[in-house]
PDB file of C-alpha atoms in Angstrom:
ATOM      1  CA  ASP A   1     -13.839-122.051-155.025  1.00  0.00           C
ATOM      2  CA  ALA A   2     -12.850-123.745-151.776  1.00  0.00           C
ATOM      3  CA  GLY A   3     -10.710-126.811-152.120  1.00  0.00           C
ATOM      4  CA  VAL A   4     -10.613-129.799-149.809  1.00  0.00           C
ATOM      5  CA  THR A   5     -10.099-128.809-146.195  1.00  0.00           C
ATOM      6  CA  GLN A   6      -9.057-130.972-143.266  1.00  0.00           C
ATOM      7  CA  SER A   7      -8.886-130.423-139.545  1.00  0.00           C
ATOM      8  CA  PRO A   8      -6.928-130.446-137.394  1.00  0.00           C
ATOM      9  CA  THR A   9      -3.576-129.912-139.084  1.00  0.00           C
ATOM     10  CA  HIS A  10      -1.603-131.723-136.431  1.00  0.00           C
ATOM     11  CA  LEU A  11      -2.613-133.972-133.578  1.00  0.00           C
ATOM     12  CA  ILE A  12      -0.749-135.765-130.805  1.00  0.00           C
ATOM     13  CA  LYS A  13      -2.449-138.656-129.031  1.00  0.00           C
ATOM     14  CA  THR A  14      -1.468-141.382-126.581  1.00  0.00           C
ATOM     15  CA  ARG A  15      -1.686-145.112-127.245  1.00  0.00           C
ATOM     16  CA  GLY A  16      -5.160-146.457-126.552  1.00  0.00           C
ATOM     17  CA  GLN A  17      -6.919-143.154-127.121  1.00  0.00           C
ATOM     18  CA  GLN A  18      -9.458-142.396-129.814  1.00  0.00           C
ATOM     19  CA  VAL A  19      -9.191-139.712-132.507  1.00  0.00           C
ATOM     20  CA  THR A  20     -11.555-138.046-134.975  1.00  0.00           C
ATOM     21  CA  LEU A  21     -10.327-136.353-138.129  1.00  0.00           C
ATOM     22  CA  ARG A  22     -12.527-134.142-140.301  1.00  0.00           C
ATOM     23  CA  CYS A  23     -12.741-133.399-143.995  1.00  0.00           C
ATOM     24  CA  SER A  24     -14.790-131.021-146.115  1.00  0.00           C
ATOM     25  CA  PRO A  25     -14.795-131.871-149.817  1.00  0.00           C
ATOM     26  CA  LYS A  26     -14.220-129.508-152.695  1.00  0.00           C
ATOM     27  CA  SER A  27     -17.347-127.570-153.597  1.00  0.00           C
ATOM     28  CA  GLY A  28     -19.606-129.681-155.800  1.00  0.00           C
ATOM     29  CA  HIS A  29     -17.945-132.996-154.948  1.00  0.00           C
ATOM     30  CA  ASP A  30     -20.009-135.778-153.406  1.00  0.00           C
ATOM     31  CA  THR A  31     -17.497-138.557-152.728  1.00  0.00           C
ATOM     32  CA  VAL A  32     -14.840-138.642-150.031  1.00  0.00           C
ATOM     33  CA  SER A  33     -11.933-141.059-149.723  1.00  0.00           C
ATOM     34  CA  TRP A  34      -9.477-141.381-146.866  1.00  0.00           C
ATOM     35  CA  TYR A  35      -5.841-142.439-147.106  1.00  0.00           C
ATOM     36  CA  GLN A  36      -3.101-143.182-144.595  1.00  0.00           C
ATOM     37  CA  GLN A  37       0.433-142.234-145.566  1.00  0.00           C
ATOM     38  CA  ALA A  38       3.188-143.540-143.314  1.00  0.00           C
ATOM     39  CA  LEU A  39       6.520-141.748-143.417  1.00  0.00           C
ATOM     40  CA  GLY A  40       8.422-142.476-146.627  1.00  0.00           C
ATOM     41  CA  GLN A  41       5.601-144.454-148.227  1.00  0.00           C
ATOM     42  CA  GLY A  42       2.813-143.888-150.693  1.00  0.00           C
ATOM     43  CA  PRO A  43      -0.740-143.315-149.456  1.00  0.00           C
ATOM     44  CA  GLN A  44      -2.782-146.401-148.583  1.00  0.00           C
ATOM     45  CA  PHE A  45      -6.527-146.384-149.218  1.00  0.00           C
ATOM     46  CA  ILE A  46      -8.641-146.675-146.058  1.00  0.00           C
ATOM     47  CA  PHE A  47     -12.212-146.264-147.290  1.00  0.00           C
ATOM     48  CA  GLN A  48     -14.550-144.278-149.503  1.00  0.00           C
ATOM     49  CA  TYR A  49     -17.912-142.669-148.731  1.00  0.00           C
ATOM     50  CA  TYR A  50     -20.759-141.727-151.048  1.00  0.00           C
ATOM     51  CA  GLU A  51     -24.361-140.973-150.137  1.00  0.00           C
ATOM     52  CA  GLU A  52     -23.423-141.415-146.477  1.00  0.00           C
ATOM     53  CA  GLU A  53     -22.440-145.044-147.009  1.00  0.00           C
ATOM     54  CA  GLU A  54     -19.078-146.774-147.064  1.00  0.00           C
ATOM     55  CA  ARG A  55     -18.658-147.941-150.655  1.00  0.00           C
ATOM     56  CA  GLN A  56     -15.184-149.429-150.662  1.00  0.00           C
ATOM     57  CA  ARG A  57     -12.704-150.350-147.979  1.00  0.00           C
ATOM     58  CA  GLY A  58      -9.011-151.047-147.969  1.00  0.00           C
ATOM     59  CA  ASN A  59      -7.109-153.476-145.771  1.00  0.00           C
ATOM     60  CA  PHE A  60      -7.590-151.677-142.467  1.00  0.00           C
ATOM     61  CA  PRO A  61      -8.943-153.083-139.184  1.00  0.00           C
ATOM     62  CA  ASP A  62     -12.330-152.217-137.749  1.00  0.00           C
ATOM     63  CA  ARG A  63     -10.633-149.724-135.423  1.00  0.00           C
ATOM     64  CA  PHE A  64     -10.838-147.418-138.422  1.00  0.00           C
ATOM     65  CA  SER A  65     -14.367-146.186-139.049  1.00  0.00           C
ATOM     66  CA  GLY A  66     -15.924-143.267-140.814  1.00  0.00           C
ATOM     67  CA  HIS A  67     -18.985-141.268-141.488  1.00  0.00           C
ATOM     68  CA  GLN A  68     -20.305-138.986-144.197  1.00  0.00           C
ATOM     69  CA  PHE A  69     -22.807-136.255-143.481  1.00  0.00           C
ATOM     70  CA  PRO A  70     -25.618-134.946-145.712  1.00  0.00           C
ATOM     71  CA  ASN A  71     -23.434-131.953-146.677  1.00  0.00           C
ATOM     72  CA  TYR A  72     -20.835-134.481-147.992  1.00  0.00           C
ATOM     73  CA  SER A  73     -18.291-133.726-145.277  1.00  0.00           C
ATOM     74  CA  SER A  74     -16.715-136.728-143.617  1.00  0.00           C
ATOM     75  CA  GLU A  75     -15.055-137.940-140.440  1.00  0.00           C
ATOM     76  CA  LEU A  76     -12.438-140.602-139.874  1.00  0.00           C
ATOM     77  CA  ASN A  77     -12.400-142.213-136.440  1.00  0.00           C
ATOM     78  CA  VAL A  78      -9.622-144.378-135.106  1.00  0.00           C
ATOM     79  CA  ASN A  79     -10.105-146.263-131.830  1.00  0.00           C
ATOM     80  CA  ALA A  80      -7.508-147.848-129.536  1.00  0.00           C
ATOM     81  CA  LEU A  81      -4.640-145.976-131.164  1.00  0.00           C
ATOM     82  CA  LEU A  82      -1.371-147.816-131.777  1.00  0.00           C
ATOM     83  CA  LEU A  83       2.074-146.353-132.327  1.00  0.00           C
ATOM     84  CA  GLY A  84       1.843-147.618-135.910  1.00  0.00           C
ATOM     85  CA  ASP A  85      -1.147-145.364-136.557  1.00  0.00           C
ATOM     86  CA  SER A  86       1.213-142.392-136.623  1.00  0.00           C
ATOM     87  CA  ALA A  87       0.948-141.059-140.167  1.00  0.00           C
ATOM     88  CA  LEU A  88      -0.329-138.333-142.445  1.00  0.00           C
ATOM     89  CA  TYR A  89      -4.040-138.850-143.060  1.00  0.00           C
ATOM     90  CA  LEU A  90      -5.209-137.522-146.391  1.00  0.00           C
ATOM     91  CA  CYS A  91      -8.752-136.860-147.476  1.00  0.00           C
ATOM     92  CA  ALA A  92      -9.653-136.710-151.162  1.00  0.00           C
ATOM     93  CA  SER A  93     -12.871-135.679-152.824  1.00  0.00           C
ATOM     94  CA  SER A  94     -14.256-136.485-156.244  1.00  0.00           C
ATOM     95  CA  LEU A  95     -17.458-136.854-158.206  1.00  0.00           C
ATOM     96  CA  TRP A  96     -19.096-140.266-158.005  1.00  0.00           C
ATOM     97  CA  ASP A  97     -20.395-140.144-161.574  1.00  0.00           C
ATOM     98  CA  ARG A  98     -16.987-139.248-163.030  1.00  0.00           C
ATOM     99  CA  PRO A  99     -14.972-142.095-161.516  1.00  0.00           C
ATOM    100  CA  ALA A 100     -11.896-141.900-163.686  1.00  0.00           C
ATOM    101  CA  TYR A 101     -11.434-138.186-163.344  1.00  0.00           C
ATOM    102  CA  GLU A 102      -8.867-136.723-161.001  1.00  0.00           C
ATOM    103  CA  GLN A 103      -9.567-136.469-157.300  1.00  0.00           C
ATOM    104  CA  TYR A 104      -8.503-133.528-155.186  1.00  0.00           C
ATOM    105  CA  PHE A 105      -6.588-133.979-151.968  1.00  0.00           C
ATOM    106  CA  GLY A 106      -6.647-131.935-148.812  1.00  0.00           C
ATOM    107  CA  PRO A 107      -3.516-130.819-146.953  1.00  0.00           C
ATOM    108  CA  GLY A 108      -3.720-133.752-144.561  1.00  0.00           C
ATOM    109  CA  THR A 109      -3.756-134.247-140.807  1.00  0.00           C
ATOM    110  CA  ARG A 110      -0.508-135.358-139.262  1.00  0.00           C
ATOM    111  CA  LEU A 111      -1.238-137.732-136.382  1.00  0.00           C
ATOM    112  CA  THR A 112       1.450-138.641-133.888  1.00  0.00           C
ATOM    113  CA  VAL A 113       0.764-141.426-131.393  1.00  0.00           C
ATOM    114  CA  THR A 114       3.072-141.557-128.373  1.00  0.00           C
TER     115      THR A 114
ATOM    116  CA  ALA B   1      -4.304-157.555-157.736  1.00  0.00           C
ATOM    117  CA  GLN B   2      -3.355-154.086-158.841  1.00  0.00           C
ATOM    118  CA  LYS B   3       0.173-152.887-158.191  1.00  0.00           C
ATOM    119  CA  ILE B   4       2.276-149.832-158.996  1.00  0.00           C
ATOM    120  CA  THR B   5       6.063-149.987-159.143  1.00  0.00           C
ATOM    121  CA  GLN B   6       8.382-147.003-159.074  1.00  0.00           C
ATOM    122  CA  THR B   7      11.968-148.235-159.209  1.00  0.00           C
ATOM    123  CA  GLN B   8      13.708-144.893-158.667  1.00  0.00           C
ATOM    124  CA  PRO B   9      13.701-143.974-154.954  1.00  0.00           C
ATOM    125  CA  GLY B  10      15.567-140.751-155.698  1.00  0.00           C
ATOM    126  CA  MET B  11      16.440-138.719-158.779  1.00  0.00           C
ATOM    127  CA  PHE B  12      18.532-135.623-159.427  1.00  0.00           C
ATOM    128  CA  VAL B  13      18.156-133.268-162.369  1.00  0.00           C
ATOM    129  CA  GLN B  14      19.859-130.054-163.367  1.00  0.00           C
ATOM    130  CA  GLU B  15      17.627-126.993-163.497  1.00  0.00           C
ATOM    131  CA  LYS B  16      16.151-126.425-167.013  1.00  0.00           C
ATOM    132  CA  GLU B  17      16.821-130.027-168.022  1.00  0.00           C
ATOM    133  CA  ALA B  18      14.134-132.646-168.701  1.00  0.00           C
ATOM    134  CA  VAL B  19      13.665-135.667-166.429  1.00  0.00           C
ATOM    135  CA  THR B  20      11.719-138.919-166.734  1.00  0.00           C
ATOM    136  CA  LEU B  21      10.221-140.636-163.704  1.00  0.00           C
ATOM    137  CA  ASP B  22       9.459-144.298-164.242  1.00  0.00           C
ATOM    138  CA  CYS B  23       6.239-146.086-163.407  1.00  0.00           C
ATOM    139  CA  THR B  24       5.086-149.587-164.256  1.00  0.00           C
ATOM    140  CA  TYR B  25       1.776-151.064-163.262  1.00  0.00           C
ATOM    141  CA  ASP B  26      -0.041-154.342-163.099  1.00  0.00           C
ATOM    142  CA  THR B  27      -3.781-154.812-163.443  1.00  0.00           C
ATOM    143  CA  SER B  28      -6.244-157.255-164.916  1.00  0.00           C
ATOM    144  CA  ASP B  29      -8.898-154.574-165.436  1.00  0.00           C
ATOM    145  CA  PRO B  30      -9.569-153.833-169.115  1.00  0.00           C
ATOM    146  CA  SER B  31     -10.187-150.159-168.351  1.00  0.00           C
ATOM    147  CA  TYR B  32      -8.310-148.029-165.859  1.00  0.00           C
ATOM    148  CA  GLY B  33      -6.888-144.606-165.232  1.00  0.00           C
ATOM    149  CA  LEU B  34      -3.324-143.627-164.429  1.00  0.00           C
ATOM    150  CA  PHE B  35      -2.374-140.568-162.421  1.00  0.00           C
ATOM    151  CA  TRP B  36       0.685-138.701-161.313  1.00  0.00           C
ATOM    152  CA  TYR B  37       0.737-136.635-158.143  1.00  0.00           C
ATOM    153  CA  LYS B  38       3.335-134.293-156.702  1.00  0.00           C
ATOM    154  CA  GLN B  39       3.794-134.051-152.946  1.00  0.00           C
ATOM    155  CA  PRO B  40       6.000-131.214-151.704  1.00  0.00           C
ATOM    156  CA  SER B  41       7.374-131.210-148.180  1.00  0.00           C
ATOM    157  CA  SER B  42       4.190-129.461-146.993  1.00  0.00           C
ATOM    158  CA  GLY B  43       2.377-132.783-147.489  1.00  0.00           C
ATOM    159  CA  GLU B  44      -0.453-131.820-149.834  1.00  0.00           C
ATOM    160  CA  MET B  45      -0.938-134.178-152.773  1.00  0.00           C
ATOM    161  CA  ILE B  46      -1.133-132.165-155.996  1.00  0.00           C
ATOM    162  CA  PHE B  47      -2.721-133.709-159.099  1.00  0.00           C
ATOM    163  CA  LEU B  48      -0.486-133.368-162.164  1.00  0.00           C
ATOM    164  CA  ILE B  49      -1.783-135.448-165.038  1.00  0.00           C
ATOM    165  CA  TYR B  50      -4.234-138.200-165.960  1.00  0.00           C
ATOM    166  CA  GLN B  51      -4.184-140.879-168.672  1.00  0.00           C
ATOM    167  CA  GLY B  52      -7.087-143.160-169.478  1.00  0.00           C
ATOM    168  CA  SER B  53      -6.228-146.644-170.667  1.00  0.00           C
ATOM    169  CA  TYR B  54      -8.157-146.176-173.890  1.00  0.00           C
ATOM    170  CA  ASP B  55      -6.880-142.693-174.650  1.00  0.00           C
ATOM    171  CA  GLN B  56      -5.160-142.753-178.019  1.00  0.00           C
ATOM    172  CA  GLN B  57      -2.808-139.887-177.320  1.00  0.00           C
ATOM    173  CA  ASN B  58      -0.393-139.373-174.481  1.00  0.00           C
ATOM    174  CA  ALA B  59      -1.619-136.843-171.935  1.00  0.00           C
ATOM    175  CA  THR B  60       0.111-133.485-171.598  1.00  0.00           C
ATOM    176  CA  GLU B  61      -0.361-130.693-169.080  1.00  0.00           C
ATOM    177  CA  GLY B  62       2.003-127.783-169.495  1.00  0.00           C
ATOM    178  CA  ARG B  63       5.526-128.994-168.682  1.00  0.00           C
ATOM    179  CA  TYR B  64       4.224-132.462-167.752  1.00  0.00           C
ATOM    180  CA  SER B  65       3.642-135.262-170.211  1.00  0.00           C
ATOM    181  CA  LEU B  66       2.840-138.906-169.656  1.00  0.00           C
ATOM    182  CA  ASN B  67       4.629-141.445-171.823  1.00  0.00           C
ATOM    183  CA  PHE B  68       2.003-144.198-171.897  1.00  0.00           C
ATOM    184  CA  GLN B  69       3.033-147.587-173.309  1.00  0.00           C
ATOM    185  CA  LYS B  70       0.073-149.854-172.722  1.00  0.00           C
ATOM    186  CA  ALA B  71       1.654-153.066-173.982  1.00  0.00           C
ATOM    187  CA  ARG B  72       4.583-152.590-171.632  1.00  0.00           C
ATOM    188  CA  LYS B  73       2.306-151.409-168.815  1.00  0.00           C
ATOM    189  CA  SER B  74       4.338-148.312-168.236  1.00  0.00           C
ATOM    190  CA  ALA B  75       3.268-144.730-167.587  1.00  0.00           C
ATOM    191  CA  ASN B  76       6.368-142.607-167.214  1.00  0.00           C
ATOM    192  CA  LEU B  77       6.143-138.936-166.276  1.00  0.00           C
ATOM    193  CA  VAL B  78       8.291-136.510-168.234  1.00  0.00           C
ATOM    194  CA  ILE B  79       8.949-133.082-166.760  1.00  0.00           C
ATOM    195  CA  SER B  80      10.464-130.647-169.229  1.00  0.00           C
ATOM    196  CA  ALA B  81      12.545-127.614-168.287  1.00  0.00           C
ATOM    197  CA  SER B  82      12.863-128.540-164.610  1.00  0.00           C
ATOM    198  CA  GLN B  83      12.473-125.779-162.048  1.00  0.00           C
ATOM    199  CA  LEU B  84      13.674-125.599-158.446  1.00  0.00           C
ATOM    200  CA  GLY B  85      10.052-125.768-157.338  1.00  0.00           C
ATOM    201  CA  ASP B  86       9.747-129.200-158.917  1.00  0.00           C
ATOM    202  CA  SER B  87      11.739-130.690-156.039  1.00  0.00           C
ATOM    203  CA  ALA B  88       9.250-132.992-154.309  1.00  0.00           C
ATOM    204  CA  MET B  89       8.009-136.562-154.025  1.00  0.00           C
ATOM    205  CA  TYR B  90       6.212-137.868-157.099  1.00  0.00           C
ATOM    206  CA  PHE B  91       3.663-140.659-156.931  1.00  0.00           C
ATOM    207  CA  CYS B  92       2.276-142.736-159.744  1.00  0.00           C
ATOM    208  CA  ALA B  93      -1.232-144.039-159.079  1.00  0.00           C
ATOM    209  CA  MET B  94      -3.900-146.126-160.738  1.00  0.00           C
ATOM    210  CA  ARG B  95      -7.589-146.869-160.351  1.00  0.00           C
ATOM    211  CA  GLY B  96     -10.297-148.765-162.175  1.00  0.00           C
ATOM    212  CA  VAL B  97     -13.129-146.902-163.860  1.00  0.00           C
ATOM    213  CA  ALA B  98     -15.935-148.012-161.552  1.00  0.00           C
ATOM    214  CA  SER B  99     -17.176-145.367-159.144  1.00  0.00           C
ATOM    215  CA  TYR B 100     -16.217-147.467-156.152  1.00  0.00           C
ATOM    216  CA  ASP B 101     -12.697-148.302-157.326  1.00  0.00           C
ATOM    217  CA  LYS B 102      -9.922-147.263-154.981  1.00  0.00           C
ATOM    218  CA  VAL B 103      -6.725-145.523-155.991  1.00  0.00           C
ATOM    219  CA  ILE B 104      -3.521-147.549-155.683  1.00  0.00           C
ATOM    220  CA  PHE B 105      -0.330-145.547-155.196  1.00  0.00           C
ATOM    221  CA  GLY B 106       3.265-146.472-155.870  1.00  0.00           C
ATOM    222  CA  PRO B 107       6.050-145.945-153.318  1.00  0.00           C
ATOM    223  CA  GLY B 108       7.101-142.643-154.866  1.00  0.00           C
ATOM    224  CA  THR B 109      10.234-141.057-156.322  1.00  0.00           C
ATOM    225  CA  SER B 110      12.006-138.178-154.648  1.00  0.00           C
ATOM    226  CA  LEU B 111      13.097-135.598-157.224  1.00  0.00           C
ATOM    227  CA  SER B 112      15.736-133.013-156.429  1.00  0.00           C
ATOM    228  CA  VAL B 113      16.385-130.180-158.872  1.00  0.00           C
ATOM    229  CA  ILE B 114      19.933-128.826-158.719  1.00  0.00           C
ATOM    230  CA  PRO B 115      20.572-125.156-159.553  1.00  0.00           C
TER     231      PRO B 115
END
């Protein structure tokens, strides 16, 4: 049973560039959430996708956008990168109809903006 | 607004001893779930234990137990018989029970197990 997978593992970008991160949910899961974890801090919720729609969004600017595909996989896009966007980006998958159950996290993508 | 507080930035414990990691929370939701996650240096967030706000008994999962005191809004994690592999960051988290509810994480506690 494949768990949550994310790609790439590491990424280095320059200020002002755009980046796309990818996530494949655990088999059978239909909901994907994205989190940003700055160094030394807890993860911060970015947004959640279900049925290819954004269902909930955290306090992040419009530079952060996403997409969910019919196979439930998801992308996180960040435009006009800032130095402060450097962080570990975590994807988590869950089942929409079991909202209080645990969600499973991927290994993360470590983004460095120079 | 929901908030998670973890007042212990760092903790040390002797191998084979038990340790308690503190977590307090604030929410106005009548129903919610509380989680603990472990994050080793590799970065992956590992689910440890879950407690529903209306669960009558404290949750247990192997060496992990959650000391849930609803009136005090605390959800402390107890790790029994600590092992060297328990050295990691530990995050307390909370979410409402609606499908669209987001998970709120605390700042984390760094646990170091001493041989």
